[in-house]
PDB file of C-alpha atoms in Angstrom:
ATOM      1  CA  MET A  12      14.566   8.316 -20.734  1.00 98.00           C
ATOM      2  CA  THR A  13      10.779  11.341 -20.419  1.00 98.00           C
ATOM      3  CA  VAL A  14       7.201   9.267 -18.749  1.00 98.00           C
ATOM      4  CA  PRO A  15       5.085   8.538 -20.187  1.00 97.00           C
ATOM      5  CA  LEU A  16       5.402   7.616 -22.715  1.00 94.00           C
ATOM      6  CA  ALA A  17       3.004   9.011 -25.553  1.00 90.00           C
ATOM      7  CA  GLY A  18       0.703   6.381 -27.306  1.00 87.00           C
ATOM      8  CA  VAL A  19       0.409   3.394 -23.901  1.00 91.00           C
ATOM      9  CA  PRO A  20      -2.347   4.168 -21.308  1.00 95.00           C
ATOM     10  CA  LEU A  21      -0.449   4.831 -17.422  1.00 96.00           C
ATOM     11  CA  ALA A  22      -1.964   1.994 -16.585  1.00 96.00           C
ATOM     12  CA  ASP A  23       0.727  -0.357 -18.786  1.00 95.00           C
ATOM     13  CA  HIS A  24       3.999   1.898 -18.040  1.00 96.00           C
ATOM     14  CA  ALA A  25       4.826  -1.059 -15.077  1.00 97.00           C
ATOM     15  CA  ALA A  26       5.982  -3.283 -18.431  1.00 95.00           C
ATOM     16  CA  VAL A  27       7.070   0.343 -19.431  1.00 95.00           C
ATOM     17  CA  TYR A  28       9.175   1.260 -16.627  1.00 97.00           C
ATOM     18  CA  ALA A  29      10.873  -2.131 -16.529  1.00 96.00           C
ATOM     19  CA  ALA A  30      11.639  -2.275 -20.194  1.00 95.00           C
ATOM     20  CA  LEU A  31      13.828   1.014 -19.225  1.00 96.00           C
ATOM     21  CA  THR A  32      15.111   0.165 -16.600  1.00 96.00           C
ATOM     22  CA  ASP A  33      16.586  -2.681 -18.195  1.00 95.00           C
ATOM     23  CA  ALA A  34      17.739  -1.296 -21.752  1.00 95.00           C
ATOM     24  CA  GLY A  35      20.298   0.665 -18.888  1.00 95.00           C
ATOM     25  CA  PHE A  36      18.115   3.323 -18.342  1.00 97.00           C
ATOM     26  CA  THR A  37      18.636   4.530 -14.936  1.00 96.00           C
ATOM     27  CA  ASP A  38      15.805   7.764 -14.118  1.00 98.00           C
ATOM     28  CA  LEU A  39      12.474   8.403 -15.358  1.00 98.00           C
ATOM     29  CA  TRP A  40      11.930  11.839 -15.636  1.00 98.00           C
ATOM     30  CA  SER A  41       8.045  13.627 -16.284  1.00 98.00           C
ATOM     31  CA  SER A  42       7.356  16.697 -18.104  1.00 95.00           C
ATOM     32  CA  GLU A  43       4.216  18.946 -17.866  1.00 95.00           C
ATOM     33  CA  VAL A  44       2.428  20.659 -20.152  1.00 94.00           C
ATOM     34  CA  ALA A  45      -1.807  19.477 -21.231  1.00 95.00           C
ATOM     35  CA  GLY A  46      -0.733  15.611 -20.700  1.00 94.00           C
ATOM     36  CA  ALA A  47      -0.388  13.228 -17.529  1.00 97.00           C
ATOM     37  CA  ASP A  48       0.631  15.320 -14.942  1.00 97.00           C
ATOM     38  CA  ALA A  49       4.519  16.073 -13.272  1.00 98.00           C
ATOM     39  CA  PHE A  50       3.958  13.367 -10.313  1.00 98.00           C
ATOM     40  CA  THR A  51       1.526  10.862 -11.508  1.00 98.00           C
ATOM     41  CA  PRO A  52       3.765   9.154 -13.867  1.00 98.00           C
ATOM     42  CA  LEU A  53       6.903   9.324 -11.218  1.00 98.00           C
ATOM     43  CA  THR A  54       4.275   7.977  -8.398  1.00 98.00           C
ATOM     44  CA  LEU A  55       3.408   4.824 -10.277  1.00 98.00           C
ATOM     45  CA  ALA A  56       7.388   4.145 -10.924  1.00 98.00           C
ATOM     46  CA  SER A  57       7.989   5.072  -7.120  1.00 98.00           C
ATOM     47  CA  ALA A  58       6.762   1.787  -6.343  1.00 97.00           C
ATOM     48  CA  TRP A  59       7.342  -0.154 -10.127  1.00 97.00           C
ATOM     49  CA  GLN A  60      11.140   0.342 -10.638  1.00 96.00           C
ATOM     50  CA  PRO A  61      11.836   1.044  -6.539  1.00 94.00           C
ATOM     51  CA  ARG A  62      15.481   1.808  -7.885  1.00 93.00           C
ATOM     52  CA  ALA A  63      15.758   4.353 -10.998  1.00 97.00           C
ATOM     53  CA  ARG A  64      15.673   7.524  -9.507  1.00 98.00           C
ATOM     54  CA  LEU A  65      12.922   9.872 -10.766  1.00 98.00           C
ATOM     55  CA  GLY A  66      12.536  13.852 -11.521  1.00 98.00           C
ATOM     56  CA  THR A  67      10.432  16.532 -13.111  1.00 98.00           C
ATOM     57  CA  ALA A  68      11.014  18.805 -15.329  1.00 97.00           C
ATOM     58  CA  ILE A  69       8.963  20.839 -14.639  1.00 97.00           C
ATOM     59  CA  ALA A  70       6.815  21.206 -12.183  1.00 98.00           C
ATOM     60  CA  PRO A  71       5.758  25.157 -13.323  1.00 98.00           C
ATOM     61  CA  VAL A  72       5.953  28.089 -10.639  1.00 98.00           C
ATOM     62  CA  PHE A  73       2.728  29.606 -11.303  1.00 98.00           C
ATOM     63  CA  THR A  74       0.594  26.523 -11.668  1.00 97.00           C
ATOM     64  CA  ARG A  75       0.593  24.986  -8.044  1.00 97.00           C
ATOM     65  CA  GLY A  76       0.161  26.963  -4.856  1.00 97.00           C
ATOM     66  CA  PRO A  77       3.259  27.053  -2.681  1.00 98.00           C
ATOM     67  CA  GLY A  78       1.555  24.719  -0.085  1.00 98.00           C
ATOM     68  CA  LEU A  79       0.493  22.425  -2.481  1.00 98.00           C
ATOM     69  CA  LEU A  80       3.772  22.560  -4.631  1.00 98.00           C
ATOM     70  CA  ALA A  81       5.811  21.569  -1.227  1.00 98.00           C
ATOM     71  CA  MET A  82       3.256  18.577  -0.274  1.00 98.00           C
ATOM     72  CA  THR A  83       3.029  17.198  -3.523  1.00 98.00           C
ATOM     73  CA  ALA A  84       6.780  17.103  -4.178  1.00 98.00           C
ATOM     74  CA  ALA A  85       7.814  15.932  -0.206  1.00 98.00           C
ATOM     75  CA  ALA A  86       4.746  13.224  -0.939  1.00 98.00           C
ATOM     76  CA  LEU A  87       6.851  11.589  -3.252  1.00 98.00           C
ATOM     77  CA  ALA A  88       9.937  12.302  -1.891  1.00 98.00           C
ATOM     78  CA  GLU A  89       8.572  10.166   0.680  1.00 98.00           C
ATOM     79  CA  ALA A  90       7.930   7.200  -1.787  1.00 97.00           C
ATOM     80  CA  ALA A  91      10.840   6.885  -3.287  1.00 97.00           C
ATOM     81  CA  PRO A  92      13.607   8.587  -0.421  1.00 97.00           C
ATOM     82  CA  GLY A  93      17.015   9.641  -2.151  1.00 97.00           C
ATOM     83  CA  ARG A  94      15.786   9.042  -5.445  1.00 98.00           C
ATOM     84  CA  PHE A  95      13.789  12.058  -6.437  1.00 98.00           C
ATOM     85  CA  GLN A  96      14.648  15.318  -7.467  1.00 98.00           C
ATOM     86  CA  LEU A  97      12.471  18.259  -7.799  1.00 98.00           C
ATOM     87  CA  GLY A  98      12.630  20.603 -10.678  1.00 98.00           C
ATOM     88  CA  ILE A  99      10.749  24.329 -11.430  1.00 98.00           C
ATOM     89  CA  GLY A 100      10.680  26.022 -13.973  1.00 98.00           C
ATOM     90  CA  ALA A 101       8.486  29.599 -14.802  1.00 97.00           C
ATOM     91  CA  SER A 102       6.748  27.663 -17.751  1.00 95.00           C
ATOM     92  CA  SER A 103       4.709  29.671 -20.340  1.00 93.00           C
ATOM     93  CA  PRO A 104       1.963  32.534 -20.120  1.00 93.00           C
ATOM     94  CA  VAL A 105       0.698  30.368 -22.066  1.00 93.00           C
ATOM     95  CA  VAL A 106       0.276  26.717 -19.370  1.00 95.00           C
ATOM     96  CA  ALA A 107       0.639  28.791 -16.221  1.00 95.00           C
ATOM     97  CA  GLY A 108      -2.390  32.110 -18.120  1.00 95.00           C
ATOM     98  CA  ASP A 109      -4.206  30.181 -20.555  1.00 96.00           C
ATOM     99  CA  TRP A 110      -4.648  27.028 -19.575  1.00 96.00           C
ATOM    100  CA  ASN A 111      -4.407  27.536 -14.727  1.00 96.00           C
ATOM    101  CA  ALA A 112      -6.022  30.852 -15.276  1.00 96.00           C
ATOM    102  CA  ALA A 113      -2.742  31.745 -13.585  1.00 96.00           C
ATOM    103  CA  ASP A 114      -1.486  35.667 -13.439  1.00 95.00           C
ATOM    104  CA  PHE A 115       1.844  34.900 -15.498  1.00 96.00           C
ATOM    105  CA  ALA A 116       4.197  38.068 -14.156  1.00 96.00           C
ATOM    106  CA  ARG A 117       7.257  38.309 -13.360  1.00 97.00           C
ATOM    107  CA  PRO A 118       8.590  34.785 -13.604  1.00 97.00           C
ATOM    108  CA  TYR A 119      12.042  35.359 -12.567  1.00 98.00           C
ATOM    109  CA  ALA A 120      10.440  36.477  -8.951  1.00 98.00           C
ATOM    110  CA  ARG A 121       8.163  33.760  -8.887  1.00 98.00           C
ATOM    111  CA  SER A 122      11.187  31.450  -9.740  1.00 98.00           C
ATOM    112  CA  ARG A 123      13.291  32.448  -7.411  1.00 98.00           C
ATOM    113  CA  ASP A 124      10.828  32.922  -4.799  1.00 98.00           C
ATOM    114  CA  MET A 125       9.205  29.352  -4.716  1.00 98.00           C
ATOM    115  CA  LEU A 126      13.364  28.182  -5.585  1.00 98.00           C
ATOM    116  CA  ARG A 127      13.366  29.766  -1.812  1.00 98.00           C
ATOM    117  CA  PHE A 128       9.875  28.541  -0.128  1.00 98.00           C
ATOM    118  CA  LEU A 129      10.669  25.205  -1.487  1.00 98.00           C
ATOM    119  CA  ARG A 130      14.132  24.417   0.210  1.00 97.00           C
ATOM    120  CA  ALA A 131      13.199  25.860   4.055  1.00 98.00           C
ATOM    121  CA  ALA A 132       9.030  23.889   3.289  1.00 98.00           C
ATOM    122  CA  LEU A 133      11.158  20.501   1.959  1.00 98.00           C
ATOM    123  CA  ALA A 134      13.332  20.751   4.749  1.00 98.00           C
ATOM    124  CA  GLY A 135      10.550  20.707   7.467  1.00 98.00           C
ATOM    125  CA  GLU A 136      11.280  24.917   8.019  1.00 98.00           C
ATOM    126  CA  LEU A 137       8.393  26.503   9.843  1.00 98.00           C
ATOM    127  CA  VAL A 138       7.656  28.628   6.798  1.00 98.00           C
ATOM    128  CA  ASP A 139       6.073  33.013   7.748  1.00 98.00           C
ATOM    129  CA  GLU A 140       7.457  34.933   4.783  1.00 98.00           C
ATOM    130  CA  ALA A 141       6.150  37.501   2.513  1.00 98.00           C
ATOM    131  CA  TYR A 142       8.298  37.378  -0.441  1.00 98.00           C
ATOM    132  CA  ASP A 143       7.832  39.470  -3.349  1.00 98.00           C
ATOM    133  CA  THR A 144       5.507  37.322  -5.747  1.00 98.00           C
ATOM    134  CA  PHE A 145       3.879  35.816  -2.857  1.00 98.00           C
ATOM    135  CA  THR A 146       2.763  35.225   1.002  1.00 98.00           C
ATOM    136  CA  VAL A 147       3.152  32.890   3.060  1.00 98.00           C
ATOM    137  CA  ARG A 148       1.659  32.564   7.189  1.00 98.00           C
ATOM    138  CA  ARG A 149       3.231  29.332   9.674  1.00 98.00           C
ATOM    139  CA  PHE A 150       2.794  26.860   6.305  1.00 98.00           C
ATOM    140  CA  ARG A 151       5.212  23.632   7.960  1.00 98.00           C
ATOM    141  CA  LEU A 152       4.781  20.663   6.092  1.00 98.00           C
ATOM    142  CA  GLU A 153       3.407  17.879   8.685  1.00 98.00           C
ATOM    143  CA  ARG A 154       5.147  15.003   7.095  1.00 97.00           C
ATOM    144  CA  PRO A 155       8.588  16.543   5.824  1.00 97.00           C
ATOM    145  CA  PRO A 156      10.508  14.107   3.509  1.00 97.00           C
ATOM    146  CA  ALA A 157      13.050  12.839   5.957  1.00 96.00           C
ATOM    147  CA  THR A 158      15.788  13.145   2.638  1.00 95.00           C
ATOM    148  CA  PRO A 159      14.405  16.863   1.261  1.00 97.00           C
ATOM    149  CA  PRO A 160      15.006  16.074  -2.325  1.00 98.00           C
ATOM    150  CA  PRO A 161      17.149  18.404  -4.402  1.00 98.00           C
ATOM    151  CA  VAL A 162      15.469  21.379  -5.798  1.00 98.00           C
ATOM    152  CA  LEU A 163      16.374  22.510  -9.370  1.00 98.00           C
ATOM    153  CA  LEU A 164      15.337  24.884 -11.785  1.00 98.00           C
ATOM    154  CA  ALA A 165      14.816  25.255 -15.716  1.00 98.00           C
ATOM    155  CA  ALA A 166      16.942  28.508 -17.786  1.00 98.00           C
ATOM    156  CA  LEU A 167      17.152  29.703 -20.816  1.00 96.00           C
ATOM    157  CA  ARG A 168      18.927  32.599 -20.096  1.00 96.00           C
ATOM    158  CA  PRO A 169      22.036  34.634 -18.069  1.00 97.00           C
ATOM    159  CA  GLY A 170      19.464  35.522 -14.965  1.00 97.00           C
ATOM    160  CA  MET A 171      18.240  32.194 -14.490  1.00 97.00           C
ATOM    161  CA  LEU A 172      21.267  30.567 -15.070  1.00 97.00           C
ATOM    162  CA  ARG A 173      22.890  32.251 -12.646  1.00 97.00           C
ATOM    163  CA  LEU A 174      20.011  32.367 -10.064  1.00 97.00           C
ATOM    164  CA  ALA A 175      20.553  27.835 -10.641  1.00 97.00           C
ATOM    165  CA  ALA A 176      24.209  28.325  -9.519  1.00 96.00           C
ATOM    166  CA  ALA A 177      23.304  30.650  -6.553  1.00 95.00           C
ATOM    167  CA  GLU A 178      20.252  29.184  -5.232  1.00 96.00           C
ATOM    168  CA  ALA A 179      18.810  25.435  -6.401  1.00 97.00           C
ATOM    169  CA  ASP A 180      20.807  22.141  -6.475  1.00 97.00           C
ATOM    170  CA  GLY A 181      21.141  21.867 -10.516  1.00 97.00           C
ATOM    171  CA  VAL A 182      20.308  23.269 -13.533  1.00 98.00           C
ATOM    172  CA  ILE A 183      17.400  21.973 -16.560  1.00 98.00           C
ATOM    173  CA  LEU A 184      18.212  22.974 -19.498  1.00 98.00           C
ATOM    174  CA  ASN A 185      15.628  22.663 -22.439  1.00 97.00           C
ATOM    175  CA  TRP A 186      15.753  23.272 -26.745  1.00 98.00           C
ATOM    176  CA  LEU A 187      19.002  23.512 -26.870  1.00 98.00           C
ATOM    177  CA  ALA A 188      22.126  21.426 -29.472  1.00 98.00           C
ATOM    178  CA  ALA A 189      25.285  19.682 -28.061  1.00 98.00           C
ATOM    179  CA  THR A 190      27.045  22.456 -28.981  1.00 98.00           C
ATOM    180  CA  ASP A 191      25.098  25.250 -27.590  1.00 98.00           C
ATOM    181  CA  VAL A 192      25.883  23.127 -23.571  1.00 98.00           C
ATOM    182  CA  PRO A 193      29.575  24.937 -23.059  1.00 97.00           C
ATOM    183  CA  ARG A 194      27.911  29.007 -23.815  1.00 97.00           C
ATOM    184  CA  ALA A 195      25.002  28.415 -21.032  1.00 97.00           C
ATOM    185  CA  LEU A 196      27.247  26.531 -18.233  1.00 96.00           C
ATOM    186  CA  ALA A 197      29.242  29.178 -18.801  1.00 96.00           C
ATOM    187  CA  GLU A 198      26.931  31.126 -16.911  1.00 96.00           C
ATOM    188  CA  VAL A 199      26.255  28.490 -14.615  1.00 92.00           C
ATOM    189  CA  ARG A 200      30.118  27.723 -13.390  1.00 83.00           C
ATOM    190  CA  PRO A 201      31.653  27.621 -10.962  1.00 71.00           C
ATOM    191  CA  ALA A 202      29.152  25.959  -9.723  1.00 74.00           C
ATOM    192  CA  ARG A 203      28.811  23.323  -6.450  1.00 82.00           C
ATOM    193  CA  PRO A 204      30.446  19.426  -7.980  1.00 84.00           C
ATOM    194  CA  ASP A 205      27.366  17.890  -6.948  1.00 89.00           C
ATOM    195  CA  PHE A 206      25.305  20.290  -9.232  1.00 95.00           C
ATOM    196  CA  ASP A 207      23.138  18.923 -11.929  1.00 96.00           C
ATOM    197  CA  VAL A 208      23.009  19.656 -14.873  1.00 97.00           C
ATOM    198  CA  VAL A 209      19.899  18.542 -17.007  1.00 98.00           C
ATOM    199  CA  ALA A 210      19.204  18.541 -20.199  1.00 98.00           C
ATOM    200  CA  ARG A 211      15.662  18.007 -22.090  1.00 97.00           C
ATOM    201  CA  ILE A 212      16.930  16.015 -25.676  1.00 98.00           C
ATOM    202  CA  PHE A 213      14.145  15.163 -28.228  1.00 98.00           C
ATOM    203  CA  VAL A 214      15.334  12.322 -29.841  1.00 98.00           C
ATOM    204  CA  CYS A 215      13.230  10.714 -32.946  1.00 98.00           C
ATOM    205  CA  PRO A 216      15.628   7.140 -34.250  1.00 97.00           C
ATOM    206  CA  THR A 217      14.844   6.795 -37.223  1.00 97.00           C
ATOM    207  CA  PRO A 218      16.657   6.239 -40.606  1.00 97.00           C
ATOM    208  CA  ASP A 219      14.243   8.566 -42.119  1.00 97.00           C
ATOM    209  CA  ALA A 220      15.146  11.670 -42.229  1.00 97.00           C
ATOM    210  CA  GLY A 221      12.599  13.750 -44.382  1.00 97.00           C
ATOM    211  CA  TYR A 222      10.205  12.015 -41.426  1.00 97.00           C
ATOM    212  CA  ALA A 223      11.515  13.038 -38.775  1.00 98.00           C
ATOM    213  CA  ARG A 224      12.510  16.677 -39.627  1.00 98.00           C
ATOM    214  CA  THR A 225       8.922  17.307 -40.238  1.00 97.00           C
ATOM    215  CA  VAL A 226       8.262  15.993 -36.439  1.00 97.00           C
ATOM    216  CA  ALA A 227      11.256  18.340 -36.089  1.00 98.00           C
ATOM    217  CA  ARG A 228       9.145  21.302 -37.761  1.00 98.00           C
ATOM    218  CA  ARG A 229       6.465  21.233 -36.194  1.00 97.00           C
ATOM    219  CA  MET A 230       7.907  21.306 -33.330  1.00 97.00           C
ATOM    220  CA  ILE A 231      10.693  24.159 -32.978  1.00 98.00           C
ATOM    221  CA  ALA A 232       8.358  26.090 -34.627  1.00 98.00           C
ATOM    222  CA  ALA A 233       5.382  25.558 -31.945  1.00 95.00           C
ATOM    223  CA  TYR A 234       8.739  25.740 -29.312  1.00 95.00           C
ATOM    224  CA  LEU A 235      10.561  29.056 -30.771  1.00 97.00           C
ATOM    225  CA  THR A 236       8.032  31.098 -31.371  1.00 96.00           C
ATOM    226  CA  VAL A 237       7.165  31.319 -28.206  1.00 94.00           C
ATOM    227  CA  PRO A 238       8.958  34.812 -26.688  1.00 94.00           C
ATOM    228  CA  ALA A 239      10.724  33.309 -24.256  1.00 94.00           C
ATOM    229  CA  TYR A 240      12.506  30.101 -26.193  1.00 96.00           C
ATOM    230  CA  ALA A 241      12.509  32.631 -29.421  1.00 97.00           C
ATOM    231  CA  GLU A 242      15.175  35.559 -26.902  1.00 97.00           C
ATOM    232  CA  PHE A 243      17.240  32.266 -25.463  1.00 98.00           C
ATOM    233  CA  HIS A 244      17.633  31.136 -29.189  1.00 98.00           C
ATOM    234  CA  ARG A 245      19.410  35.005 -30.358  1.00 98.00           C
ATOM    235  CA  TRP A 246      21.499  34.897 -27.022  1.00 98.00           C
ATOM    236  CA  LEU A 247      22.681  31.505 -28.521  1.00 98.00           C
ATOM    237  CA  GLY A 248      23.315  33.282 -32.307  1.00 98.00           C
ATOM    238  CA  ARG A 249      20.532  31.524 -33.770  1.00 98.00           C
ATOM    239  CA  GLU A 250      18.868  35.187 -35.304  1.00 98.00           C
ATOM    240  CA  ALA A 251      19.819  35.119 -38.674  1.00 98.00           C
ATOM    241  CA  ALA A 252      18.725  31.628 -38.982  1.00 98.00           C
ATOM    242  CA  LEU A 253      15.447  31.739 -37.556  1.00 98.00           C
ATOM    243  CA  ALA A 254      14.360  34.792 -39.451  1.00 98.00           C
ATOM    244  CA  GLY A 255      12.638  32.992 -41.404  1.00 98.00           C
ATOM    245  CA  MET A 256      10.353  31.867 -39.669  1.00 98.00           C
ATOM    246  CA  TRP A 257       9.522  34.153 -36.938  1.00 98.00           C
ATOM    247  CA  THR A 258       8.664  36.398 -39.832  1.00 98.00           C
ATOM    248  CA  ALA A 259       5.889  34.191 -41.511  1.00 98.00           C
ATOM    249  CA  TRP A 260       4.594  32.376 -37.870  1.00 98.00           C
ATOM    250  CA  ALA A 261       4.000  36.720 -36.635  1.00 97.00           C
ATOM    251  CA  ALA A 262       2.368  37.121 -40.906  1.00 98.00           C
ATOM    252  CA  GLY A 263       0.258  33.772 -40.168  1.00 97.00           C
ATOM    253  CA  ASP A 264       1.977  31.650 -43.041  1.00 98.00           C
ATOM    254  CA  ARG A 265       2.277  28.325 -40.918  1.00 97.00           C
ATOM    255  CA  ARG A 266       3.162  26.865 -43.632  1.00 97.00           C
ATOM    256  CA  GLY A 267       6.036  29.312 -44.161  1.00 98.00           C
ATOM    257  CA  ALA A 268       7.376  28.857 -41.331  1.00 98.00           C
ATOM    258  CA  LEU A 269       7.622  25.685 -41.427  1.00 98.00           C
ATOM    259  CA  ALA A 270      10.309  25.299 -44.267  1.00 98.00           C
ATOM    260  CA  ALA A 271      11.783  28.579 -43.568  1.00 98.00           C
ATOM    261  CA  ILE A 272      13.528  26.676 -40.233  1.00 98.00           C
ATOM    262  CA  PRO A 273      17.317  25.017 -41.904  1.00 98.00           C
ATOM    263  CA  ASP A 274      17.877  21.717 -41.445  1.00 98.00           C
ATOM    264  CA  GLU A 275      21.442  22.496 -40.108  1.00 97.00           C
ATOM    265  CA  VAL A 276      19.160  24.015 -36.952  1.00 98.00           C
ATOM    266  CA  VAL A 277      17.087  20.792 -37.300  1.00 98.00           C
ATOM    267  CA  ASP A 278      19.696  18.780 -36.902  1.00 98.00           C
ATOM    268  CA  ALA A 279      20.621  19.869 -34.151  1.00 98.00           C
ATOM    269  CA  LEU A 280      18.408  20.744 -32.083  1.00 98.00           C
ATOM    270  CA  ILE A 281      16.472  17.240 -32.597  1.00 98.00           C
ATOM    271  CA  VAL A 282      18.103  14.462 -32.651  1.00 98.00           C
ATOM    272  CA  HIS A 283      17.804  11.418 -34.996  1.00 98.00           C
ATOM    273  CA  GLY A 284      18.723   8.878 -37.573  1.00 97.00           C
ATOM    274  CA  GLU A 285      18.924   4.669 -36.644  1.00 96.00           C
ATOM    275  CA  PRO A 286      19.904   4.139 -32.473  1.00 96.00           C
ATOM    276  CA  GLU A 287      22.462   3.486 -32.543  1.00 96.00           C
ATOM    277  CA  GLN A 288      23.384   7.168 -34.060  1.00 96.00           C
ATOM    278  CA  CYS A 289      20.348   8.676 -31.826  1.00 97.00           C
ATOM    279  CA  ARG A 290      22.859   7.550 -28.793  1.00 96.00           C
ATOM    280  CA  ASP A 291      26.104   8.306 -30.122  1.00 96.00           C
ATOM    281  CA  HIS A 292      24.449  11.686 -30.586  1.00 97.00           C
ATOM    282  CA  VAL A 293      22.670  12.444 -27.173  1.00 98.00           C
ATOM    283  CA  ALA A 294      26.496  11.246 -25.743  1.00 97.00           C
ATOM    284  CA  ALA A 295      27.704  14.494 -26.909  1.00 98.00           C
ATOM    285  CA  TYR A 296      25.843  15.726 -24.543  1.00 98.00           C
ATOM    286  CA  ALA A 297      27.765  14.416 -21.763  1.00 97.00           C
ATOM    287  CA  LYS A 298      31.015  15.526 -23.183  1.00 98.00           C
ATOM    288  CA  ALA A 299      29.626  19.470 -23.330  1.00 97.00           C
ATOM    289  CA  GLY A 300      28.116  19.420 -19.384  1.00 96.00           C
ATOM    290  CA  VAL A 301      25.317  17.691 -18.974  1.00 97.00           C
ATOM    291  CA  THR A 302      25.080  15.316 -15.963  1.00 97.00           C
ATOM    292  CA  VAL A 303      21.784  13.773 -16.512  1.00 97.00           C
ATOM    293  CA  PRO A 304      20.847  13.503 -20.243  1.00 98.00           C
ATOM    294  CA  VAL A 305      17.409  13.049 -20.251  1.00 98.00           C
ATOM    295  CA  MET A 306      15.767  11.083 -23.935  1.00 98.00           C
ATOM    296  CA  ALA A 307      12.084  11.955 -24.705  1.00 97.00           C
ATOM    297  CA  LEU A 308      11.513   9.871 -27.010  1.00 97.00           C
ATOM    298  CA  LEU A 309       8.992  10.988 -30.512  1.00 96.00           C
ATOM    299  CA  PRO A 310       7.177   9.573 -32.521  1.00 93.00           C
ATOM    300  CA  THR A 311       8.838   7.197 -35.650  1.00 95.00           C
ATOM    301  CA  PRO A 312       7.623   5.451 -38.585  1.00 95.00           C
ATOM    302  CA  GLU A 313       8.895   1.568 -36.905  1.00 92.00           C
ATOM    303  CA  LEU A 314       6.802   2.661 -33.462  1.00 91.00           C
ATOM    304  CA  GLU A 315       3.508   4.064 -35.644  1.00 90.00           C
ATOM    305  CA  LYS A 316       3.705   0.910 -37.926  1.00 90.00           C
ATOM    306  CA  ASP A 317       4.217  -1.795 -35.221  1.00 89.00           C
ATOM    307  CA  PRO A 318       3.699  -0.397 -31.129  1.00 85.00           C
ATOM    308  CA  THR A 319       5.974  -3.526 -29.941  1.00 85.00           C
ATOM    309  CA  THR A 320       8.846  -2.608 -32.139  1.00 89.00           C
ATOM    310  CA  LEU A 321       9.609  -0.119 -28.934  1.00 90.00           C
ATOM    311  CA  ALA A 322      11.288  -3.457 -26.957  1.00 88.00           C
ATOM    312  CA  LYS A 323      13.684  -3.820 -29.233  1.00 90.00           C
ATOM    313  CA  LEU A 324      14.221  -0.052 -29.682  1.00 93.00           C
ATOM    314  CA  LEU A 325      14.854   0.797 -26.050  1.00 94.00           C
ATOM    315  CA  PRO A 326      17.975  -1.639 -25.252  1.00 94.00           C
ATOM    316  CA  ARG A 327      19.781   0.374 -29.186  1.00 93.00           C
ATOM    317  CA  LEU A 328      19.176   3.750 -27.268  1.00 94.00           C
ATOM    318  CA  GLY A 329      20.017   3.143 -23.771  1.00 90.00           C
ATOM    319  CA  ARG A 330      23.185   0.712 -23.971  1.00 74.00           C
TER     320      ARG A 330
END
């Protein structure tokens, strides 16, 4: 499950993490956009749930310097030895540039260089290297983790997917349907037997299809108009299905963009329905080759009316 859950203060997440573990969830994965940072929720989880596996999906490669990212990852790996996976990725021009004053330039090269730096630094090596996108002089972690965390790379299209297969310990997929997974993994194979395939899967567990599709359309329009995601879905073959949304969005017609998203695209990209139906849909990702399907829980009418229904919902999603 993606954590933290919306609407629940971080200080109250001990009970949330316990409920997730009791419901059968083995992994807690964080994201990093404009809410909590990627590491603080997992640091709390490392103490509150000492059996849970932890992962970032993702920590952007532009928003922290190389040394700071290595130190942060090393500290969490020390707090949760053998249970933490570091997921990194390029993120977006908005997150990196507009919000964090970074120059979002050459995202493939920056991701490759950060991946190579982190692999060396987290292994406790002295790094003295001029990479293509940054230079690190005589850096060595003072507290290298006894168990270096696997480093996973977020990837959408062939170049980054192949980089993940060649140099990372796994790949993180996002914003794709279960039926899209084989297309993405065709660029990754053959990979090592221990190579993890993580997918972030948005889940709206409600029988109210109209509500779920309204929430989904807002998210799809917000994300899939970002150039990298737009090109990703063109590559996946959705140009005709999403052309109306892209045209309306470019013209400033936000309402028209939402209306132009077909139901079949919504239903493919956002899992919704009764919790048991959602669980079966998520299982389709695993059947397609995802080894770590990570749900991201969206709001539902039931949760908005009565947040205490979360305790009943999680076991239906997790088992």
